[in-house]
C-alpha atoms as one frame of an Amber mdcrd trajectory, in Angstrom:
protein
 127.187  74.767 237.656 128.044  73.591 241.031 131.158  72.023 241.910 131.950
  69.961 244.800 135.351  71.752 245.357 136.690  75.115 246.332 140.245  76.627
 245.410 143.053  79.612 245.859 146.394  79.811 246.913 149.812  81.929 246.714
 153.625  82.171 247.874 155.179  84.176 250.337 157.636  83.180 253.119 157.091
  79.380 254.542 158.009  77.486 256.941 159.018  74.107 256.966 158.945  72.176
 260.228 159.839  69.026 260.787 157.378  67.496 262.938 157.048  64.760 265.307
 153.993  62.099 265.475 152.476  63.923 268.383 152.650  67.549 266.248 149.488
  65.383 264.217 147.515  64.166 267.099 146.896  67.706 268.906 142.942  67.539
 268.192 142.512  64.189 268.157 144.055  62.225 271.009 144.529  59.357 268.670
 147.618  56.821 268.630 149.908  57.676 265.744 152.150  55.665 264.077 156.134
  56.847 265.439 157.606  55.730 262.329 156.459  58.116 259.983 158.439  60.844
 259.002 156.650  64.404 258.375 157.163  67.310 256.407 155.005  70.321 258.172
 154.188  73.369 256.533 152.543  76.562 257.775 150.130  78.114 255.863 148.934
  80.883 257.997 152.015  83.236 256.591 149.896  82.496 252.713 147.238  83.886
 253.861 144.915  80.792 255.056 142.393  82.239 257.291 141.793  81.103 261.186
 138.682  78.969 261.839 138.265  75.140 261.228 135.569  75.085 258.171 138.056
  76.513 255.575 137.235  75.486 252.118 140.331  73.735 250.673 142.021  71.003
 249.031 144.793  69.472 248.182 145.449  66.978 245.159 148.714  65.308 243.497
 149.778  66.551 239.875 152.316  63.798 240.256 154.697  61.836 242.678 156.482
  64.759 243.583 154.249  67.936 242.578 151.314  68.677 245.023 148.294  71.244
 243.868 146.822  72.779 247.308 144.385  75.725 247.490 141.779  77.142 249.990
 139.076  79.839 250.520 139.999  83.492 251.495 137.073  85.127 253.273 136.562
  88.637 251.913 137.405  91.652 254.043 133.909  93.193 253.650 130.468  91.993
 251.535 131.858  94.594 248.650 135.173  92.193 247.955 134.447  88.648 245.212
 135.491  85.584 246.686 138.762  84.474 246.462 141.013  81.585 246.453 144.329
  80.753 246.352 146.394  77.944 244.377 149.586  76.269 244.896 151.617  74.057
 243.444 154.591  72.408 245.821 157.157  70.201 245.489 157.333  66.931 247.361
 159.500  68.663 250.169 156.515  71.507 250.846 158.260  73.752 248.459 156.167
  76.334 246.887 157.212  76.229 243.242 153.901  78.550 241.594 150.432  79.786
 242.515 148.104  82.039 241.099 144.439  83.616 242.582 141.442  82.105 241.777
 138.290  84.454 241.969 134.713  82.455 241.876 131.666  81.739 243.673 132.453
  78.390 246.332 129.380  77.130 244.745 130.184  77.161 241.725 134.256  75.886
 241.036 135.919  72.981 240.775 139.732  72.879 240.990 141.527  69.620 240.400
 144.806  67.650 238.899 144.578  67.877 234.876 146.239  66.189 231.966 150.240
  66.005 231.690 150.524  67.030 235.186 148.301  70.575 235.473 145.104  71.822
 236.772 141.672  71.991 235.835 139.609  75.001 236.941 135.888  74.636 236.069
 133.761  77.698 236.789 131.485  79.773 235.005 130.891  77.768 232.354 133.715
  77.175 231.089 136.680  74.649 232.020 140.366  76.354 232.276 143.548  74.331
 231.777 146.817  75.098 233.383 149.985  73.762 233.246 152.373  72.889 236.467
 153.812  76.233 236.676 150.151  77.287 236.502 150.193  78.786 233.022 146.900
  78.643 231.751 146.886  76.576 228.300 143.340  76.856 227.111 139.688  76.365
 228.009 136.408  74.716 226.581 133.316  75.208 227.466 130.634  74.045 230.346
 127.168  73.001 230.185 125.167  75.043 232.603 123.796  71.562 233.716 127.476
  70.783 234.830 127.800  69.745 238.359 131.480  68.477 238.567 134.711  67.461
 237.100 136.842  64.668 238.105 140.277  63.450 236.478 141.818  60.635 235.770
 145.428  61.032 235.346 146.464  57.019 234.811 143.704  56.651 231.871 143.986
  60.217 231.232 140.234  60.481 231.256 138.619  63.493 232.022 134.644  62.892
 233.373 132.724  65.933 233.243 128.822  65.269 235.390 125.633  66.866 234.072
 122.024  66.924 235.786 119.289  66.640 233.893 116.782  67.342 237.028 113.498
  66.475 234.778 114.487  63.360 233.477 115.916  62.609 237.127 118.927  61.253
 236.669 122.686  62.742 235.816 125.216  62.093 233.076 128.853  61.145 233.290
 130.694  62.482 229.930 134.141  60.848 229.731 136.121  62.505 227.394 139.531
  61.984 226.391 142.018  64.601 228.033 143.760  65.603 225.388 141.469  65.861
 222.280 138.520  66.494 224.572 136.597  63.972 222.315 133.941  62.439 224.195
 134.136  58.351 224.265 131.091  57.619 226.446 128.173  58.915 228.385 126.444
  56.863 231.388 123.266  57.738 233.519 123.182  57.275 236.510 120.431  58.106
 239.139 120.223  61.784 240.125 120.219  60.642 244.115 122.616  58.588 244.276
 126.689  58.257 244.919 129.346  57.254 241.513 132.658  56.543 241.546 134.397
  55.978 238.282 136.420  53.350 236.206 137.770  53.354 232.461 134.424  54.075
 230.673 132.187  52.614 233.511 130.970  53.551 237.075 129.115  52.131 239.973
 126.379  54.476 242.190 124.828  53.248 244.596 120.689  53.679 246.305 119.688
  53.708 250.080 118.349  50.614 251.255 119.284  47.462 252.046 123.560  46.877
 251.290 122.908  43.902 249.574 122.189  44.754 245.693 122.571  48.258 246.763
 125.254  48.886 244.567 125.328  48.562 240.200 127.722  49.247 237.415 127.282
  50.505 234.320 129.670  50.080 231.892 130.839  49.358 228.026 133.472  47.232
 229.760 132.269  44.241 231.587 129.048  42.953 232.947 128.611  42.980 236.515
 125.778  41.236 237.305 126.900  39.216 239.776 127.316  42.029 242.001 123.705
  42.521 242.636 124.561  39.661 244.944 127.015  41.551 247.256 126.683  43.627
 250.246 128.853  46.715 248.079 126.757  49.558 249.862 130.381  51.482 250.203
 132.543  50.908 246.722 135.703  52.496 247.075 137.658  52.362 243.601 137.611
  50.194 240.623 141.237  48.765 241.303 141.450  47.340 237.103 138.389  47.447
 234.819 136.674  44.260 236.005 138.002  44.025 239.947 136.231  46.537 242.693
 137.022  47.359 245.910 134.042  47.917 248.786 133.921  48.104 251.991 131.343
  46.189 254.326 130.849  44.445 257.843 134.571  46.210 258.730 135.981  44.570
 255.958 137.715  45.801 252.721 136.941  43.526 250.017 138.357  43.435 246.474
 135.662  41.380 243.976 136.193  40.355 240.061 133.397  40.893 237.526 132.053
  37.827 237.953 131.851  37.941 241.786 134.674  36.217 242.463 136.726  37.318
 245.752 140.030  38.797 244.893 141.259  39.633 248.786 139.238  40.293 251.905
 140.919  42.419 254.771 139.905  43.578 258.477 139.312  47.240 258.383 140.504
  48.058 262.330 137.919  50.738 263.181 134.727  49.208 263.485 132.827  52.278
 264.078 129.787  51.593 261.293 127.528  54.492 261.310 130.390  56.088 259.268
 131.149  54.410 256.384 135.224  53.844 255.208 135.726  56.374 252.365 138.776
  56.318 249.796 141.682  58.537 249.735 143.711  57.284 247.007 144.908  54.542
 245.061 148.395  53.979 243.634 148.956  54.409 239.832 150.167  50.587 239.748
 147.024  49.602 241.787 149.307  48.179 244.306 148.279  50.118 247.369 144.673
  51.311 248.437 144.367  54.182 251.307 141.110  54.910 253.083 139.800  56.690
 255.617 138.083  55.152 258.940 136.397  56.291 262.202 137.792  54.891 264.864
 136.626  54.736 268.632 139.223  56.659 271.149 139.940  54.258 274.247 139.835
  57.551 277.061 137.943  60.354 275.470 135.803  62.709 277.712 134.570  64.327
 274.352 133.504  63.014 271.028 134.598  59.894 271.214 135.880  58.923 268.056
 138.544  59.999 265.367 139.499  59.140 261.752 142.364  56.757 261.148 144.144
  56.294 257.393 144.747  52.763 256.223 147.416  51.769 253.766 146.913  48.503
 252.433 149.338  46.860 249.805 146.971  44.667 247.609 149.699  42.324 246.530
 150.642  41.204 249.866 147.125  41.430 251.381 147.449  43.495 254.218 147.799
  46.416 255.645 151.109  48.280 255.689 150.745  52.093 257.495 147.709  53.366
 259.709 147.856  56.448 261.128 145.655  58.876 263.585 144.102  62.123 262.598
 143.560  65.213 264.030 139.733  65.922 264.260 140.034  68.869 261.491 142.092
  66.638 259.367 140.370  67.796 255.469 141.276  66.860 252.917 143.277  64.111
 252.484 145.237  63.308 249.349 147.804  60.192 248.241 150.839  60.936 246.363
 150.922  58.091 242.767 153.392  56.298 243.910 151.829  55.629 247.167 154.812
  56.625 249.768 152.848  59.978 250.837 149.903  61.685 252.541 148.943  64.847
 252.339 146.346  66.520 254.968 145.468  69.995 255.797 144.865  70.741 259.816
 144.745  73.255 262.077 146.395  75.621 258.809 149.595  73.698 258.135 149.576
  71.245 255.303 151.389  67.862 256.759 153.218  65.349 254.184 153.104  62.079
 256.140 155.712  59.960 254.535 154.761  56.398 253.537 157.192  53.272 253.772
């Protein structure tokens, strides 16, 4: 199995810090927004290692419970690896955690039905609660190469590759009875994101007709007529939001446009990438290069978007520091939460 994600995390003393915009911007030089409130909390004191390429993450179990872990490098060669795993509160408060021991390979930690975790690893698929009491476990295909959840459907989506046949399989089974309601190929080079029982991937080439959908849902063929090289999210079942040409773009099933909107950070060699999308598909965040004004160095930095898709524009934006990873968005869509430089930040939303 091998699983995009990595995982660990514990409680000791914390600190929290209440920061000011320009605590965010150390790395990155970047203009950030003054009128966002943030919660900073140092993880150093838990045990998160020094170094910039720490393998972590950070997820929301709900509006106001956070599930954050990341990668302890063993002492010596002799010593397994080991994560650690958090659960916080909205204010940064560390309310359980538990160790994690797998290969970074090989484990997938993410948000799981009725507010828990899911812990894929070894073949098998744990189940935790929000205290992190494990509840049960079923078991993994050794073709498994990821897990994703989707808390609003509660739909869990388990990937398989089937390298001879040359393509993978999305399973999406329901996350409570674990019945599975649907399984979709999809090519074994390419990039999915998932809907309710449907998902689009996408192939190199040209944008236009780049990206299709499968699905038991809706038929989508009018999209082989759009420039979707970057879909972001399926914001219902038959509307789906890409980015192209610095533009965010919501389109219907039958290629009607729902809502077109200037992404600021025309930097295109990097493509916009999702960080979240509100439970009531209200607001959309993504993530965007942008291009510093004065920069004697690299000369670009990634910016978040908020965008409220009822109003049709864009509501927060606000610079990164250069080690900014990952990103999450709370449900309700009022908070951010990015790991950098070993603190996690909780960038409040308006």
């Amino acid at each position: 199995m091998h699983f995009w994600r990595k995982a660990y995390f514990e409680n000791n003393s914390q600190r929290l810090i209440t920061t000011i915009a320009i605590l965010l911007l150390g790395c990155s030089h970047a203009a950030v927004s003054p009128s966002a409130p943030q919660i900073a909390i140092d993880l150093h004191p838990q045990g998160f290692p020094p170094g910039l390429e720490i393998k972590s993450g950070a997820f929301y179990l709900s509006k106001d419970r956070l599930g954050l872990f990341f990668y302890l490098s063993p002492e010596d060669k002799t010593h397994s690896h080991a994560f650690r795993l958090m659960v916080l509160d909205a204010k940064g408060q560390i309310t359980a955690q538990i160790a994690v021991h797998g290969d970074p390979k090989a484990i997938d930690i993410t948000a799981g039905p009725n507010g828990g975790v899911l812990i894929g690893r070894e073949g098998k698929l744990d189940f935790y609660d929000s205290k992190l009491q494990w509840l049960r476990s079923m078991a993994l295909s050794p073709a498994t190469t990821g897990i994703r959840f989707d808390r609003e459907r509660n739909q869990l989506i388990v990937m398989t590759a089937e390298q001879e046949l040359g393509h993978r399989t999305a399973h999406f089974l329901n996350g409570t009875t674990l019945e599975e309601s649907a399984a979709i190929p999809y090519p074994l080079k390419s990039i999915a994101v998932f809907g309710e029982h449907q998902l689009v991937y996408t192939v190199t080439g040209n944008c236009f007709g780049s990206a299709h959908i499968v699905s038991d849902q809706h038929s989508w063929h009018s999209l082989e007529t759009l420039p979707a090289c970057d879909p972001l999210a399926f914001i219902t079942t038959d509307s789906l939001a890409y980015a192209f040409d610095a533009h965010l773009f919501v389109v219907d099933s039958t290629g009607k446009e729902l809502l077109r909107i200037p992404i600021p950070a025309p930097v295109t060699f990097q493509a916009p990438r999702l960080v979240g999308l509100s439970e009531d598909h209200t607001r959309l965040a993504i993530a965007a290069l942008k291009k510093k004004t004065l920069s004697s160095g690299w000369p670009y930095y990634d910016a978040v978007f908020v965008y409220d898709l009822v109003s049709k524009r864009i509501i927060f934006k606000q610079g990164l520091p250069s080690d900014a990873n990952p990103l999450a968005f709370s449900p309700d869509g009022h908070q951010l939460a990015i790991i950098s430089q070993g603190s996690l930040l909780l960038i409040q939303v308006p």
